[in-house]
PDB file of C-alpha atoms in Angstrom:
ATOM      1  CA  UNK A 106      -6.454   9.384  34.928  1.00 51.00           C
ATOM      2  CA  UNK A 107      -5.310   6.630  32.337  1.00 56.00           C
ATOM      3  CA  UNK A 108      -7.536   3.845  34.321  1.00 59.00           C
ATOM      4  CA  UNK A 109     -10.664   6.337  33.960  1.00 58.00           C
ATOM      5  CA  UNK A 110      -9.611   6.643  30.303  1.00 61.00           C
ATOM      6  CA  UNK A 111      -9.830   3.220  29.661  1.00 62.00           C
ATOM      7  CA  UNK A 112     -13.085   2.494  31.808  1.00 69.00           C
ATOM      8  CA  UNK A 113     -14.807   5.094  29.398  1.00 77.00           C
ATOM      9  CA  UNK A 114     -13.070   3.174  26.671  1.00 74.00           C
ATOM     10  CA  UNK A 115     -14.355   0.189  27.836  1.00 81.00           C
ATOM     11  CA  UNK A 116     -18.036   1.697  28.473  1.00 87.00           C
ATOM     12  CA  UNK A 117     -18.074   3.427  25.075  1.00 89.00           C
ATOM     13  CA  UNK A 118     -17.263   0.270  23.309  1.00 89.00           C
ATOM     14  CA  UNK A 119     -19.642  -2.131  25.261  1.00 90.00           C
ATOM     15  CA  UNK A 120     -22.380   0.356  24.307  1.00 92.00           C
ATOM     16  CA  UNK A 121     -21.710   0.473  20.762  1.00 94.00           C
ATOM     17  CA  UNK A 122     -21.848  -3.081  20.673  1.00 91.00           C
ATOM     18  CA  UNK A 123     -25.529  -3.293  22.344  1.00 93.00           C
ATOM     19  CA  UNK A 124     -26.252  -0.574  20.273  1.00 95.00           C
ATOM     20  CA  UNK A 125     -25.329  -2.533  17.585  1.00 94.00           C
ATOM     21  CA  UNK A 126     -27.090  -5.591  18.970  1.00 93.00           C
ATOM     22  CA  UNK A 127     -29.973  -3.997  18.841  1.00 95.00           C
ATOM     23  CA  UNK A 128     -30.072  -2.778  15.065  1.00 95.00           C
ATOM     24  CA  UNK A 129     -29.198   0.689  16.032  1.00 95.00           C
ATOM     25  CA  UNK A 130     -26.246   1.437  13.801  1.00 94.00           C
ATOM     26  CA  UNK A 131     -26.109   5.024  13.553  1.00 93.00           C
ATOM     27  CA  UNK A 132     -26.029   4.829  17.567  1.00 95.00           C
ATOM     28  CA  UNK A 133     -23.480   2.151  17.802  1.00 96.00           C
ATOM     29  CA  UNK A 134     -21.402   4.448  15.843  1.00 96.00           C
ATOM     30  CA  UNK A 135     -21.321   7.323  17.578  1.00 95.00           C
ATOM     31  CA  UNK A 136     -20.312   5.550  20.667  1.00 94.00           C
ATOM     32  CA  UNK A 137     -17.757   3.588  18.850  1.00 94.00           C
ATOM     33  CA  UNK A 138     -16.047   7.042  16.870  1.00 93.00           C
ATOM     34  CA  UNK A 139     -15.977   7.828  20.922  1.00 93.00           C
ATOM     35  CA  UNK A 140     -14.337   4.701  22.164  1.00 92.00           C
ATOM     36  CA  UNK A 141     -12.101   5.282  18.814  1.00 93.00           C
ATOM     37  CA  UNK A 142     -11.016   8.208  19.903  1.00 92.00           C
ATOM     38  CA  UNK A 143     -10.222   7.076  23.549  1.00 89.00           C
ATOM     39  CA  UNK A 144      -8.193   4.216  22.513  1.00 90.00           C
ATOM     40  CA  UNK A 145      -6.461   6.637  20.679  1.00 91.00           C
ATOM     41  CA  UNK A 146      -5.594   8.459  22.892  1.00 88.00           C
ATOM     42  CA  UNK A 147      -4.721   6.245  25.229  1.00 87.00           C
ATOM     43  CA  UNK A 148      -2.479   4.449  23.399  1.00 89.00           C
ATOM     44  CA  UNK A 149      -1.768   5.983  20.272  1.00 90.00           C
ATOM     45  CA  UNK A 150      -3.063   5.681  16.716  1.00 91.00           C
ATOM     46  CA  UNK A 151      -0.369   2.853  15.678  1.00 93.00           C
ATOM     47  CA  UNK A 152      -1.531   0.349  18.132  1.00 92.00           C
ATOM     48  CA  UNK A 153      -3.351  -2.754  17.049  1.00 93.00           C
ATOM     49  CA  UNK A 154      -6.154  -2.742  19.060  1.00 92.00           C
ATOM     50  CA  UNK A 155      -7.047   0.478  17.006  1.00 94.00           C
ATOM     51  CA  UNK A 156      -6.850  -1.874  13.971  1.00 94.00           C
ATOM     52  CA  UNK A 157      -9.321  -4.580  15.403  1.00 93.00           C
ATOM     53  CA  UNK A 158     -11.464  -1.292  16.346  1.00 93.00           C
ATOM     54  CA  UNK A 159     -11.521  -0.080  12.940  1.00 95.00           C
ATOM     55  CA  UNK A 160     -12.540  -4.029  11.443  1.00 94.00           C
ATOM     56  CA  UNK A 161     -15.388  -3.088  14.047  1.00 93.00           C
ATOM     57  CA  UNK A 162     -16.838  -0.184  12.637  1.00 95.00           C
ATOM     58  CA  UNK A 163     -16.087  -1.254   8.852  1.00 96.00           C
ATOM     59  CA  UNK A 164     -18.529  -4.197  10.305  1.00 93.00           C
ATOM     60  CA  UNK A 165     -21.061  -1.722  11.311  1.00 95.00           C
ATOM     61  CA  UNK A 166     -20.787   0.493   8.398  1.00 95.00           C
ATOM     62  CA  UNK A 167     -21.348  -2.566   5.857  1.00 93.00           C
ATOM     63  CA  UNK A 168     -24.861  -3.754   7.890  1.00 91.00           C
ATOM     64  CA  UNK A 169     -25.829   0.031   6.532  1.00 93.00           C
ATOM     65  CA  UNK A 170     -24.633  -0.329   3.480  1.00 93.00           C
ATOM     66  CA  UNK A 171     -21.788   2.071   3.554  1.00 94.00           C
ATOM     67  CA  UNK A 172     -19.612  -0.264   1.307  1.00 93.00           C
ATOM     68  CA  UNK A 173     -17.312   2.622   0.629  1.00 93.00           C
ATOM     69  CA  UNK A 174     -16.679   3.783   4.157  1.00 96.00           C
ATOM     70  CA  UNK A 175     -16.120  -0.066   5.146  1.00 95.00           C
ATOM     71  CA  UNK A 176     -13.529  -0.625   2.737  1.00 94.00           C
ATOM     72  CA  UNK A 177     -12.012   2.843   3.862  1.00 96.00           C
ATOM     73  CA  UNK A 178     -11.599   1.094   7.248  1.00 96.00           C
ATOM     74  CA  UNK A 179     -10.340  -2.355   6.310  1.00 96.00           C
ATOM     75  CA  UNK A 180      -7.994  -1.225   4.342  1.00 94.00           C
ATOM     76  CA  UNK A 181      -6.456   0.852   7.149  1.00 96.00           C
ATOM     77  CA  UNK A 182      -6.497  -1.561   9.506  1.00 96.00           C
ATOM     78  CA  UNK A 183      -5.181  -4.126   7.216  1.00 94.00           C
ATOM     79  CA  UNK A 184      -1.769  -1.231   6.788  1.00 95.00           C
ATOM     80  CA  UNK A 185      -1.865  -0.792  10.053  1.00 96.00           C
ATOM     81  CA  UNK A 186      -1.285  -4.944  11.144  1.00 95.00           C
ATOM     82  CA  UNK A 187       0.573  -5.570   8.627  1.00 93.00           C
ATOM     83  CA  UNK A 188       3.139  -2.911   9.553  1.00 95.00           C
ATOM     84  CA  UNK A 189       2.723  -3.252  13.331  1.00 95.00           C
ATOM     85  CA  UNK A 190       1.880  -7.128  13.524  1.00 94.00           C
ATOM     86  CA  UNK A 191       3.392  -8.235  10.461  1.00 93.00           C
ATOM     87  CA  UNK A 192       2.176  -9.877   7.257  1.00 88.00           C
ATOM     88  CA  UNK A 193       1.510 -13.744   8.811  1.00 88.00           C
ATOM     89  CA  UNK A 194      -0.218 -12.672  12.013  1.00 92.00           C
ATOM     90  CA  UNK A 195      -3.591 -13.549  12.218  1.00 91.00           C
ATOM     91  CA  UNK A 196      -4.976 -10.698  12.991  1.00 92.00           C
ATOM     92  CA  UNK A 197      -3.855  -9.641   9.291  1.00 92.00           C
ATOM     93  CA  UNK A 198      -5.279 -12.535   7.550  1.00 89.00           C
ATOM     94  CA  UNK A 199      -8.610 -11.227   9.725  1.00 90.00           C
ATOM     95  CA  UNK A 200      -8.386  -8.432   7.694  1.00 91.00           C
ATOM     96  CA  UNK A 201      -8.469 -10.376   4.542  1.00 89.00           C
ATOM     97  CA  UNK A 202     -11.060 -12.360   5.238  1.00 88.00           C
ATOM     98  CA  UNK A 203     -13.412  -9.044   6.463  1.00 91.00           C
ATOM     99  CA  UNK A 204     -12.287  -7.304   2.796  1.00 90.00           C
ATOM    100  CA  UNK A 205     -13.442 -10.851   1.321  1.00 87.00           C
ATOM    101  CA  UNK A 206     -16.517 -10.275   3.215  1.00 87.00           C
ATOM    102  CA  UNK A 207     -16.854  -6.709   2.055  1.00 88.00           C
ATOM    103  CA  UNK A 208     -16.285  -7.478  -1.477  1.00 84.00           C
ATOM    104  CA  UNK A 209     -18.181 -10.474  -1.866  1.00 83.00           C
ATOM    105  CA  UNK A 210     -21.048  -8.226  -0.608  1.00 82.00           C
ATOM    106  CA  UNK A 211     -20.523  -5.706  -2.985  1.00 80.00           C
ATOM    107  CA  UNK A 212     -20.269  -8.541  -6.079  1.00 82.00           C
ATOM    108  CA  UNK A 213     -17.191  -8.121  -6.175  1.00 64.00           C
ATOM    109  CA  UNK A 214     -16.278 -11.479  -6.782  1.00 52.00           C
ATOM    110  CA  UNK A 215     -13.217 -11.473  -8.233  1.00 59.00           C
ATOM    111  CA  UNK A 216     -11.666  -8.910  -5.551  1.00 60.00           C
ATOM    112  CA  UNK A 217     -13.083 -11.594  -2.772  1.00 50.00           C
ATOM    113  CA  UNK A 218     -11.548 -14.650  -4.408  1.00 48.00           C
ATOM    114  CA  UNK A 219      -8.504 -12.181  -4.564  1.00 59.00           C
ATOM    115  CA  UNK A 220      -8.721 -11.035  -0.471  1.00 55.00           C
ATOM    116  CA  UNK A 221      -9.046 -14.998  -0.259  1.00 55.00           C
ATOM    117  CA  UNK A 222      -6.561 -15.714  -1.654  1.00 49.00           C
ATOM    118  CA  UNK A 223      -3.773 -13.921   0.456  1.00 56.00           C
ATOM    119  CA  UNK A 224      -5.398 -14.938   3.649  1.00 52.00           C
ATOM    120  CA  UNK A 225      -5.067 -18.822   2.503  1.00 50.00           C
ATOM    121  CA  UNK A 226      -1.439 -17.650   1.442  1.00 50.00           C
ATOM    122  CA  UNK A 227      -0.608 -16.160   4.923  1.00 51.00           C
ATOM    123  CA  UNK A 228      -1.196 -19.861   6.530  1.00 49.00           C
ATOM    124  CA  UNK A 229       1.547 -21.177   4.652  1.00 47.00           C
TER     125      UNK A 229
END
């Protein structure tokens, strides 16, 4: 049952990424909030692959413009790695630079140089 689970998972995912490919966002979504859901249920909610799934969507949300709903995301996967992964593992200081990303898109300039900042911290 748990290796259909993840070949679903695995399905859902690789669609949402053509999907996305393809400039069909709202699409892409729906399959991802799908693969999501698998992933957590397959292996819980505190598991860091769920992190790098929500950098994912923020990703997709921001190409839409849903600056809001992005941050929403980063900023929950950046809680999650940094309490499951730690505070110097890269895939935290990936989170940093996507909230960089987000804010510098927004013109938030000064929260970028700030997101920045902590990932160039993390390295030493």
């Amino acid at each position: 049952m748990l290796a259909h689970c993840v070949l679903q998972l695995c399905s859902y995912g690789n669609m949402a990424l053509f999907y996305h490919g393809l400039n069909q966002t709202e699409l892409a979504l729906r399959h991802m909030s799908r693969a999501l859901l698998l992933l957590s249920l397959s292996s819980g909610p505190d598991h860091p692959d769920v992190a790098a799934t929500f950098i994912n969507v923020a990703m997709m949300y921001q190409d839409i413009g849903k600056m809001n709903t992005a941050l929403r995301y980063l900023q929950e996967a950046l809680k999650k790695n940094e309490r499951l992964l730690g505070e110097e593992h890269i895939q935290t200081a990936v989170c940093y630079h996507a909230l960089a990303i987000a804010f510098n898109c927004m013109g938030a300039f000064k929260l970028s140089h700030q997101a920045c900042f902590c990932m160039t911290f993390l390295k030493h």
